[in-house]
C-alpha cells in the first residue's frame, strides 16, 4: 500500500480549464492517473482533451464519476471557496496547489473543516505522487505539479514543505535504486491542512513504507513537533533536511511560511530537535538520499 | 508590506483607535501649519520605515529623528532640518535614508506604558492577542525575562474578538473603571482593523495611559499579508517604494522573488526551498551568499536575463551560482536562456551552473558549447565548491 492515494484513486480537478490546471491535468493523464472529472463553473457538459467530462460543481462531478480526491488549481481569490466546496461534497482528500491564498481565508477554511471527513493537503504545494510500475513510474497517481518520471515505485516515503527540494530528494533516491511509496508536498504556507507529523503517522502505519525522508525549512514549529512525535512513536529510519540556515530574521524567504521571527523557527533549532529525536540530518541537499541510505544500512 | 507611522495613524483614525492628535507634513511650512492646529507640547518625527529614529543622526550633523518642541515656529525650524536630509539609524545602514515627510503631533505625558499586539497563531490557525504590562520595550525581552507578564489569548475568527475577551485583556493590564471601557473600544476597533485590512501583525508598543486617564496607541508597527494585497487597494496605495530595496522592486516586476544579503556569491535558483538550501550550501562550502533568488517554476529567458541584470547591479557580487532542477521544464531551454542572458549582460565574473532534470544532457552540451567561461557542477555541493573557489581565486 501507499498512503493517501493509490493508482486506482479517482481524481477530479477544480480549475481544469485554466492554463495551469489544464497543463498539469494533461500530464497526470499521460502518467496514467485516473483523472475522471474536471470542474469549471459555466463549462459543465464540455469535455477536457476530448475525454474528461467537465462539471459546473464538485457535487455533480462526485455524483456522476465517484471521484474521491480533488486537486485545486483555481486562482487565489477563489481558492478558499473551491476548498470548502470539495469538503462539502464529501471528498476524502483535497489537494490545494494554489499559491497566494490570503491567510485570513485559510484560517477560516481550516476551522470550518473541523469535524469533516476531508483531509486538506497544501495550499501552496506541489501535491503528491504514488508512483506506478510502468516505464518512468507511469501508471501511478500523480496529483499536482511534480514531474512524474523522476519517481520509481518502492518503499521510501517522502514528505516536504518545498517542491523542488522534494524533486531533488526523489531523484537522488531513484538514481540510487530506491523507489518511493508516496511523496507528499505539504506546502509552504503558514497555515496548511496537513502537517509533517500527520504524514509521518501515515508512513509509520503503512506496511509498504520502510524508511522516510522529511524535508523542512525555517518558520513555525512543525518540524519540532514531528521530531518529538517520531522520537516516541516511529520505528522506521528517518533522514531529514532543513533549508534556511542562512536566512536573515524577519524576512519571508519565498514561501509565505518561511520566516524566522522573534528567534522562533530557526534552522538551528529544528536541526537540534531532529537530532535529539535520533533522526539523521543531512548536512546539504546533495546528500539527502545518502544520509537515509546510510541510516537504513546502520539499522 | 510595511507602512509609515503617519499612515498607521491614518488607519487608526479610520477605525476609531485612539491616538495622539497630529498629521503628516511634506514641507517645513506645512509642519508649522499642522503645529498651529494642535495644543500643548509638540513632537516632530522623521517618517522613514527603519527603527531607531530617535537615536539616529542626520548626515548634516543634526542629531535625532524625533524632537520635542513648544511652538509652531520651532516645529518649522526642526522640520526644515529633517526634510530632504539623510537620516542614519542602526537599521538604515551607513548609507541612511532621505526623509521626505515628517509627522507633527501633540506630545503625550505618560503615566503607564503597556503592550498590545494581534498576530496569526500558526498552531491554532487563529488570530492571537498578546498583551503585557511591560510596554515600551522589546516583547522578546519580556518573554525571556518575565514570561508571566505576557497574556496570550486565542480569538475564534468566526466570532471575532468578543467583548468579554477585551475586558479580560483590560483587567490583565490593570485597566479598570473608565479605562476598561476605553480599552474595550480600542481593542475591538483594532481587531476590526486587523481583519478588514488583512494584517498579518499589528503591534502597539507602547499603548499608553496618560496622567489624565486617557488610553492612547502611541506607536504602531503593521505588517500586511502580501497574499491579500489584491483586495486591499487602500493599503497598496500606502506602499512607498523608496523605502524598499530597489533590487527587490525591480525583481518583483519580473515575477522574481529576490532578497538582498551581505555576501558576494549571487544565486539564481528555481523554487523557494531549493533557493534557501543553495544559500546554505554556499556558506557550507566556505562562501557567503549575496542574495536569495527564486525564479519560480518557469525560468523563462526573459526572467533569467532580468535576474542576471539585477544580480550584476550589485557591485559586491563576485560570482554567480545557477542551480536549477528542471523537473518538467526542458533543461536545454533553461541552458539556452542562461547562455543568452550571460551574453546579453556581458557577464565577466565566474559563473557555475548546476543543471539537473529533464533533457539535462542536451542542456549541459549547450552550456559547454556556448563559448562562455563557465563551469558545470556535478551536483549542488560540487557546484558550490567550484563557485567558492572561483570567487576566492579572483579576490
GROMACS .gro file of N, CA and C in nm, chain A residues 23-24 27 76-78 99-112 142 145-150 161-162 164-165 167-168 171-172 189-192 217-221 225 241-248 251-259 261-263 283-287, chain B residues 120-127 140 155-158 191 194-200 223-228 230-231 245 248 257-261 269-281 283-284 289 292 294 323-329 354 356-359 379-382:
model
  420
   23UNK      N    1  -0.260   2.219  -1.809
   23UNK     CA    2  -0.128   2.163  -1.840
   23UNK      C    3  -0.100   2.042  -1.750
   24UNK      N    4  -0.130   2.060  -1.622
   24UNK     CA    5  -0.097   1.951  -1.530
   24UNK      C    6  -0.201   1.839  -1.530
   27UNK      N    7  -0.070   1.625  -1.803
   27UNK     CA    8   0.047   1.546  -1.759
   27UNK      C    9   0.004   1.430  -1.668
   76UNK      N   10  -0.598   3.240  -0.647
   76UNK     CA   11  -0.610   3.264  -0.502
   76UNK      C   12  -0.742   3.324  -0.456
   77UNK      N   13  -0.802   3.422  -0.526
   77UNK     CA   14  -0.925   3.481  -0.471
   77UNK      C   15  -1.039   3.381  -0.461
   78UNK      N   16  -1.035   3.273  -0.541
   78UNK     CA   17  -1.146   3.177  -0.542
   78UNK      C   18  -1.109   3.044  -0.477
   99UNK      N   19  -0.099   2.889  -0.503
   99UNK     CA   20  -0.011   2.970  -0.419
   99UNK      C   21  -0.070   3.110  -0.406
  100UNK      N   22  -0.064   3.167  -0.285
  100UNK     CA   23  -0.105   3.306  -0.267
  100UNK      C   24  -0.243   3.324  -0.209
  101UNK      N   25  -0.297   3.224  -0.139
  101UNK     CA   26  -0.429   3.238  -0.075
  101UNK      C   27  -0.415   3.326   0.049
  102UNK      N   28  -0.502   3.427   0.065
  102UNK     CA   29  -0.493   3.512   0.185
  102UNK      C   30  -0.496   3.429   0.314
  103UNK      N   31  -0.413   3.468   0.409
  103UNK     CA   32  -0.401   3.392   0.534
  103UNK      C   33  -0.533   3.388   0.610
  104UNK      N   34  -0.605   3.499   0.608
  104UNK     CA   35  -0.732   3.503   0.682
  104UNK      C   36  -0.833   3.406   0.619
  105UNK      N   37  -0.829   3.391   0.488
  105UNK     CA   38  -0.917   3.292   0.423
  105UNK      C   39  -0.881   3.151   0.470
  106UNK      N   40  -0.752   3.123   0.477
  106UNK     CA   41  -0.708   2.988   0.517
  106UNK      C   42  -0.741   2.956   0.661
  107UNK      N   43  -0.735   3.060   0.749
  107UNK     CA   44  -0.774   3.040   0.889
  107UNK      C   45  -0.918   2.990   0.895
  108UNK      N   46  -1.006   3.056   0.820
  108UNK     CA   47  -1.147   3.020   0.824
  108UNK      C   48  -1.171   2.883   0.761
  109UNK      N   49  -1.103   2.855   0.651
  109UNK     CA   50  -1.117   2.725   0.586
  109UNK      C   51  -1.078   2.614   0.682
  110UNK      N   52  -0.964   2.632   0.747
  110UNK     CA   53  -0.911   2.528   0.837
  110UNK      C   54  -1.009   2.503   0.952
  111UNK      N   55  -1.058   2.611   1.014
  111UNK     CA   56  -1.151   2.593   1.127
  111UNK      C   57  -1.282   2.532   1.081
  112UNK      N   58  -1.327   2.571   0.961
  112UNK     CA   59  -1.456   2.520   0.914
  112UNK      C   60  -1.448   2.371   0.882
  142UNK      N   61  -0.064   1.071  -0.981
  142UNK     CA   62   0.005   1.199  -0.973
  142UNK      C   63  -0.100   1.308  -0.958
  145UNK      N   64   0.171   1.902  -0.943
  145UNK     CA   65   0.262   1.956  -1.044
  145UNK      C   66   0.400   1.890  -1.045
  146UNK      N   67   0.419   1.783  -0.969
  146UNK     CA   68   0.552   1.719  -0.965
  146UNK      C   69   0.580   1.649  -1.098
  147UNK      N   70   0.707   1.647  -1.140
  147UNK     CA   71   0.741   1.569  -1.259
  147UNK      C   72   0.726   1.421  -1.227
  148UNK      N   73   0.652   1.348  -1.311
  148UNK     CA   74   0.625   1.208  -1.281
  148UNK      C   75   0.746   1.117  -1.298
  149UNK      N   76   0.824   1.141  -1.407
  149UNK     CA   77   0.930   1.046  -1.446
  149UNK      C   78   1.043   1.033  -1.343
  150UNK      N   79   1.058   1.129  -1.252
  150UNK     CA   80   1.168   1.121  -1.154
  150UNK      C   81   1.141   1.013  -1.049
  161UNK      N   82   0.801   2.049   0.272
  161UNK     CA   83   0.732   2.177   0.257
  161UNK      C   84   0.765   2.242   0.123
  162UNK      N   85   0.868   2.192   0.055
  162UNK     CA   86   0.916   2.258  -0.066
  162UNK      C   87   0.902   2.168  -0.188
  164UNK      N   88   1.075   2.192  -0.520
  164UNK     CA   89   1.199   2.149  -0.586
  164UNK      C   90   1.287   2.066  -0.495
  165UNK      N   91   1.285   2.092  -0.364
  165UNK     CA   92   1.366   2.007  -0.275
  165UNK      C   93   1.310   1.865  -0.270
  167UNK      N   94   1.171   1.719  -0.530
  167UNK     CA   95   1.217   1.658  -0.655
  167UNK      C   96   1.364   1.616  -0.642
  168UNK      N   97   1.445   1.700  -0.578
  168UNK     CA   98   1.586   1.666  -0.557
  168UNK      C   99   1.597   1.534  -0.481
  171UNK      N  100   1.468   1.233  -0.688
  171UNK     CA  101   1.560   1.199  -0.797
  171UNK      C  102   1.686   1.130  -0.742
  172UNK      N  103   1.735   1.179  -0.628
  172UNK     CA  104   1.850   1.113  -0.564
  172UNK      C  105   1.817   0.969  -0.528
  189UNK      N  106   0.295   2.740   0.306
  189UNK     CA  107   0.219   2.847   0.371
  189UNK      C  108   0.219   2.831   0.523
  190UNK      N  109   0.195   2.944   0.596
  190UNK     CA  110   0.194   2.934   0.743
  190UNK      C  111   0.077   2.852   0.796
  191UNK      N  112  -0.035   2.851   0.725
  191UNK     CA  113  -0.149   2.770   0.768
  191UNK      C  114  -0.178   2.669   0.658
  192UNK      N  115  -0.161   2.542   0.691
  192UNK     CA  116  -0.188   2.439   0.590
  192UNK      C  117  -0.269   2.326   0.652
  217UNK      N  118   1.187   2.347   0.655
  217UNK     CA  119   1.252   2.476   0.634
  217UNK      C  120   1.218   2.566   0.752
  218UNK      N  121   1.281   2.685   0.754
  218UNK     CA  122   1.259   2.778   0.864
  218UNK      C  123   1.112   2.819   0.875
  219UNK      N  124   1.072   2.863   0.995
  219UNK     CA  125   0.938   2.911   1.020
  219UNK      C  126   0.850   2.806   1.085
  220UNK      N  127   0.771   2.849   1.185
  220UNK     CA  128   0.678   2.759   1.251
  220UNK      C  129   0.747   2.656   1.338
  221UNK      N  130   0.670   2.557   1.384
  221UNK     CA  131   0.724   2.456   1.473
  221UNK      C  132   0.689   2.315   1.427
  225UNK      N  133   0.764   1.950   1.620
  225UNK     CA  134   0.655   1.864   1.666
  225UNK      C  135   0.669   1.724   1.605
  241UNK      N  136   1.620   1.700   0.618
  241UNK     CA  137   1.700   1.816   0.575
  241UNK      C  138   1.618   1.940   0.606
  242UNK      N  139   1.687   2.044   0.656
  242UNK     CA  140   1.620   2.171   0.687
  242UNK      C  141   1.686   2.283   0.606
  243UNK      N  142   1.607   2.358   0.530
  243UNK     CA  143   1.660   2.469   0.450
  243UNK      C  144   1.641   2.601   0.523
  244UNK      N  145   1.736   2.693   0.503
  244UNK     CA  146   1.718   2.829   0.554
  244UNK      C  147   1.810   2.870   0.667
  245UNK      N  148   1.920   2.794   0.686
  245UNK     CA  149   2.013   2.826   0.795
  245UNK      C  150   2.072   2.967   0.780
  246UNK      N  151   2.087   3.014   0.656
  246UNK     CA  152   2.149   3.146   0.634
  246UNK      C  153   2.046   3.256   0.610
  247UNK      N  154   1.918   3.225   0.628
  247UNK     CA  155   1.814   3.326   0.602
  247UNK      C  156   1.813   3.432   0.712
  248UNK      N  157   1.805   3.560   0.674
  248UNK     CA  158   1.801   3.666   0.776
  248UNK      C  159   1.667   3.665   0.851
  251UNK      N  160   1.259   3.811   0.748
  251UNK     CA  161   1.228   3.817   0.604
  251UNK      C  162   1.161   3.687   0.561
  252UNK      N  163   1.059   3.699   0.477
  252UNK     CA  164   0.993   3.582   0.421
  252UNK      C  165   1.073   3.532   0.302
  253UNK      N  166   1.121   3.408   0.309
  253UNK     CA  167   1.207   3.356   0.203
  253UNK      C  168   1.121   3.282   0.100
  254UNK      N  169   1.057   3.358   0.013
  254UNK     CA  170   0.977   3.300  -0.095
  254UNK      C  171   0.847   3.238  -0.048
  255UNK      N  172   0.853   3.137   0.034
  255UNK     CA  173   0.731   3.079   0.090
  255UNK      C  174   0.676   3.170   0.199
  256UNK      N  175   0.543   3.187   0.200
  256UNK     CA  176   0.482   3.275   0.300
  256UNK      C  177   0.512   3.229   0.442
  257UNK      N  178   0.532   3.097   0.459
  257UNK     CA  179   0.554   3.046   0.595
  257UNK      C  180   0.701   3.039   0.636
  258UNK      N  181   0.792   3.072   0.542
  258UNK     CA  182   0.935   3.056   0.571
  258UNK      C  183   0.993   3.185   0.628
  259UNK      N  184   0.969   3.205   0.756
  259UNK     CA  185   1.017   3.328   0.820
  259UNK      C  186   1.056   3.300   0.964
  261UNK      N  187   1.092   3.464   1.317
  261UNK     CA  188   1.053   3.587   1.386
  261UNK      C  189   1.063   3.568   1.536
  262UNK      N  190   1.116   3.671   1.601
  262UNK     CA  191   1.132   3.664   1.746
  262UNK      C  192   1.219   3.547   1.789
  263UNK      N  193   1.317   3.510   1.703
  263UNK     CA  194   1.407   3.400   1.737
  263UNK      C  195   1.342   3.263   1.725
  283UNK      N  196   2.362   1.717   0.590
  283UNK     CA  197   2.431   1.845   0.600
  283UNK      C  198   2.395   1.937   0.484
  284UNK      N  199   2.380   1.877   0.366
  284UNK     CA  200   2.349   1.957   0.248
  284UNK      C  201   2.239   1.886   0.169
  285UNK      N  202   2.173   1.960   0.077
  285UNK     CA  203   2.067   1.897  -0.003
  285UNK      C  204   2.121   1.790  -0.098
  286UNK      N  205   2.253   1.787  -0.120
  286UNK     CA  206   2.312   1.686  -0.209
  286UNK      C  207   2.307   1.547  -0.146
  287UNK      N  208   2.311   1.541  -0.013
  287UNK     CA  209   2.318   1.408   0.049
  287UNK      C  210   2.194   1.368   0.128
  419UNK      N  211  -0.102   3.626   1.376
  419UNK     CA  212  -0.161   3.498   1.339
  419UNK      C  213  -0.086   3.386   1.412
  420UNK      N  214  -0.162   3.302   1.483
  420UNK     CA  215  -0.102   3.188   1.551
  420UNK      C  216  -0.110   3.067   1.458
  421UNK      N  217   0.006   3.018   1.418
  421UNK     CA  218   0.008   2.911   1.318
  421UNK      C  219  -0.046   2.781   1.374
  422UNK      N  220  -0.019   2.752   1.502
  422UNK     CA  221  -0.057   2.621   1.554
  422UNK      C  222  -0.208   2.608   1.573
  423UNK      N  223  -0.278   2.718   1.602
  423UNK     CA  224  -0.424   2.708   1.616
  423UNK      C  225  -0.498   2.764   1.494
  424UNK      N  226  -0.423   2.812   1.395
  424UNK     CA  227  -0.483   2.873   1.275
  424UNK      C  228  -0.582   2.983   1.313
  425UNK      N  229  -0.543   3.067   1.407
  425UNK     CA  230  -0.634   3.170   1.456
  425UNK      C  231  -0.555   3.297   1.488
  426UNK      N  232  -0.624   3.412   1.494
  426UNK     CA  233  -0.556   3.530   1.545
  426UNK      C  234  -0.527   3.512   1.693
  439UNK      N  235   1.020   4.041   2.299
  439UNK     CA  236   1.102   3.919   2.312
  439UNK      C  237   1.181   3.920   2.443
  454UNK      N  238  -0.823   3.401   1.947
  454UNK     CA  239  -0.952   3.454   1.903
  454UNK      C  240  -1.009   3.360   1.797
  455UNK      N  241  -1.137   3.326   1.811
  455UNK     CA  242  -1.203   3.247   1.706
  455UNK      C  243  -1.236   3.341   1.590
  456UNK      N  244  -1.180   3.315   1.471
  456UNK     CA  245  -1.200   3.411   1.362
  456UNK      C  246  -1.346   3.424   1.318
  457UNK      N  247  -1.428   3.322   1.347
  457UNK     CA  248  -1.570   3.335   1.310
  457UNK      C  249  -1.646   3.423   1.408
  490UNK      N  250  -0.895   4.516   1.641
  490UNK     CA  251  -0.917   4.383   1.585
  490UNK      C  252  -0.989   4.393   1.451
  493UNK      N  253  -0.744   4.494   1.197
  493UNK     CA  254  -0.657   4.379   1.167
  493UNK      C  255  -0.723   4.289   1.062
  494UNK      N  256  -0.850   4.256   1.081
  494UNK     CA  257  -0.919   4.164   0.990
  494UNK      C  258  -0.956   4.233   0.858
  495UNK      N  259  -1.014   4.352   0.868
  495UNK     CA  260  -1.066   4.417   0.746
  495UNK      C  261  -0.955   4.463   0.653
  496UNK      N  262  -0.835   4.484   0.707
  496UNK     CA  263  -0.725   4.528   0.620
  496UNK      C  264  -0.623   4.414   0.598
  497UNK      N  265  -0.660   4.290   0.633
  497UNK     CA  266  -0.574   4.175   0.608
  497UNK      C  267  -0.432   4.193   0.662
  498UNK      N  268  -0.423   4.228   0.789
  498UNK     CA  269  -0.291   4.241   0.852
  498UNK      C  270  -0.237   4.101   0.885
  499UNK      N  271  -0.105   4.089   0.889
  499UNK     CA  272  -0.050   3.966   0.948
  499UNK      C  273   0.003   3.996   1.087
  522UNK      N  274   0.224   4.485   0.976
  522UNK     CA  275   0.265   4.401   0.863
  522UNK      C  276   0.137   4.358   0.794
  523UNK      N  277   0.138   4.362   0.662
  523UNK     CA  278   0.021   4.317   0.587
  523UNK      C  279   0.052   4.187   0.516
  524UNK      N  280  -0.051   4.104   0.502
  524UNK     CA  281  -0.038   3.976   0.432
  524UNK      C  282  -0.025   4.005   0.283
  525UNK      N  283   0.092   3.976   0.226
  525UNK     CA  284   0.115   4.004   0.085
  525UNK      C  285   0.014   3.932  -0.006
  526UNK      N  286  -0.031   3.814   0.038
  526UNK     CA  287  -0.127   3.738  -0.043
  526UNK      C  288  -0.261   3.809  -0.058
  527UNK      N  289  -0.290   3.904   0.033
  527UNK     CA  290  -0.421   3.968   0.035
  527UNK      C  291  -0.421   4.106  -0.031
  529UNK      N  292  -0.417   4.205  -0.321
  529UNK     CA  293  -0.502   4.224  -0.439
  529UNK      C  294  -0.640   4.280  -0.402
  530UNK      N  295  -0.683   4.256  -0.275
  530UNK     CA  296  -0.815   4.305  -0.235
  530UNK      C  297  -0.805   4.421  -0.137
  544UNK      N  298   1.423   4.796  -0.106
  544UNK     CA  299   1.546   4.770  -0.177
  544UNK      C  300   1.516   4.778  -0.327
  547UNK      N  301   1.493   4.460  -0.511
  547UNK     CA  302   1.374   4.379  -0.483
  547UNK      C  303   1.254   4.431  -0.562
  556UNK      N  304   1.149   3.641  -0.708
  556UNK     CA  305   1.147   3.663  -0.565
  556UNK      C  306   1.292   3.682  -0.519
  557UNK      N  307   1.331   3.807  -0.493
  557UNK     CA  308   1.471   3.839  -0.464
  557UNK      C  309   1.482   3.903  -0.327
  558UNK      N  310   1.581   3.861  -0.249
  558UNK     CA  311   1.611   3.927  -0.121
  558UNK      C  312   1.762   3.947  -0.114
  559UNK      N  313   1.804   4.071  -0.100
  559UNK     CA  314   1.947   4.103  -0.095
  559UNK      C  315   2.009   4.062   0.038
  560UNK      N  316   2.131   4.005   0.031
  560UNK     CA  317   2.204   3.967   0.152
  560UNK      C  318   2.344   4.030   0.146
  568UNK      N  319   1.800   3.042  -0.859
  568UNK     CA  320   1.751   2.907  -0.831
  568UNK      C  321   1.602   2.898  -0.865
  569UNK      N  322   1.553   2.779  -0.899
  569UNK     CA  323   1.408   2.763  -0.913
  569UNK      C  324   1.350   2.691  -0.791
  570UNK      N  325   1.255   2.758  -0.729
  570UNK     CA  326   1.191   2.703  -0.608
  570UNK      C  327   1.246   2.767  -0.482
  571UNK      N  328   1.155   2.802  -0.390
  571UNK     CA  329   1.196   2.874  -0.269
  571UNK      C  330   1.279   2.786  -0.176
  572UNK      N  331   1.239   2.661  -0.160
  572UNK     CA  332   1.313   2.572  -0.069
  572UNK      C  333   1.454   2.546  -0.120
  573UNK      N  334   1.465   2.519  -0.251
  573UNK     CA  335   1.597   2.495  -0.310
  573UNK      C  336   1.681   2.623  -0.306
  574UNK      N  337   1.615   2.739  -0.323
  574UNK     CA  338   1.689   2.867  -0.317
  574UNK      C  339   1.748   2.890  -0.179
  575UNK      N  340   1.672   2.858  -0.075
  575UNK     CA  341   1.725   2.869   0.062
  575UNK      C  342   1.840   2.771   0.082
  576UNK      N  343   1.819   2.647   0.035
  576UNK     CA  344   1.921   2.544   0.052
  576UNK      C  345   2.048   2.580  -0.024
  577UNK      N  346   2.034   2.652  -0.135
  577UNK     CA  347   2.151   2.694  -0.213
  577UNK      C  348   2.231   2.799  -0.137
  578UNK      N  349   2.163   2.893  -0.074
  578UNK     CA  350   2.232   2.991   0.013
  578UNK      C  351   2.310   2.917   0.121
  579UNK      N  352   2.243   2.820   0.181
  579UNK     CA  353   2.306   2.745   0.292
  579UNK      C  354   2.431   2.671   0.245
  580UNK      N  355   2.422   2.611   0.126
  580UNK     CA  356   2.533   2.527   0.081
  580UNK      C  357   2.652   2.614   0.038
  582UNK      N  358   2.742   2.878   0.202
  582UNK     CA  359   2.809   2.901   0.329
  582UNK      C  360   2.880   2.774   0.378
  583UNK      N  361   2.816   2.660   0.356
  583UNK     CA  362   2.874   2.531   0.393
  583UNK      C  363   3.008   2.510   0.321
  588UNK      N  364   2.649   3.392   0.065
  588UNK     CA  365   2.550   3.424  -0.038
  588UNK      C  366   2.519   3.574  -0.045
  591UNK      N  367   1.898   3.585  -0.197
  591UNK     CA  368   1.801   3.477  -0.218
  591UNK      C  369   1.733   3.511  -0.350
  593UNK      N  370   1.451   3.328  -0.619
  593UNK     CA  371   1.370   3.219  -0.670
  593UNK      C  372   1.305   3.266  -0.800
  622UNK      N  373   2.147   2.732  -0.998
  622UNK     CA  374   2.110   2.597  -0.952
  622UNK      C  375   1.966   2.567  -0.991
  623UNK      N  376   1.950   2.484  -1.095
  623UNK     CA  377   1.816   2.459  -1.148
  623UNK      C  378   1.787   2.309  -1.149
  624UNK      N  379   1.673   2.272  -1.091
  624UNK     CA  380   1.621   2.138  -1.111
  624UNK      C  381   1.504   2.150  -1.209
  625UNK      N  382   1.530   2.115  -1.335
  625UNK     CA  383   1.426   2.127  -1.437
  625UNK      C  384   1.340   2.003  -1.437
  626UNK      N  385   1.238   2.003  -1.355
  626UNK     CA  386   1.153   1.886  -1.343
  626UNK      C  387   1.074   1.862  -1.470
  627UNK      N  388   0.991   1.958  -1.502
  627UNK     CA  389   0.908   1.948  -1.621
  627UNK      C  390   0.967   2.036  -1.731
  628UNK      N  391   1.021   2.152  -1.692
  628UNK     CA  392   1.090   2.240  -1.787
  628UNK      C  393   1.205   2.163  -1.853
  653UNK      N  394   2.465   2.446  -1.220
  653UNK     CA  395   2.431   2.309  -1.190
  653UNK      C  396   2.290   2.287  -1.243
  655UNK      N  397   1.995   1.991  -1.348
  655UNK     CA  398   1.954   1.852  -1.330
  655UNK      C  399   1.810   1.842  -1.378
  656UNK      N  400   1.775   1.725  -1.429
  656UNK     CA  401   1.636   1.701  -1.466
  656UNK      C  402   1.615   1.667  -1.611
  657UNK      N  403   1.500   1.712  -1.662
  657UNK     CA  404   1.451   1.679  -1.795
  657UNK      C  405   1.546   1.726  -1.906
  658UNK      N  406   1.594   1.633  -1.989
  658UNK     CA  407   1.681   1.664  -2.104
  658UNK      C  408   1.811   1.733  -2.061
  678UNK      N  409   2.697   1.806  -0.897
  678UNK     CA  410   2.582   1.812  -0.809
  678UNK      C  411   2.588   1.945  -0.734
  679UNK      N  412   2.493   1.970  -0.644
  679UNK     CA  413   2.485   2.103  -0.581
  679UNK      C  414   2.612   2.133  -0.501
  680UNK      N  415   2.659   2.032  -0.427
  680UNK     CA  416   2.776   2.055  -0.342
  680UNK      C  417   2.902   2.081  -0.426
  681UNK      N  418   2.919   2.002  -0.532
  681UNK     CA  419   3.033   2.020  -0.623
  681UNK      C  420   3.029   2.161  -0.682
   0.00000   0.00000   0.00000
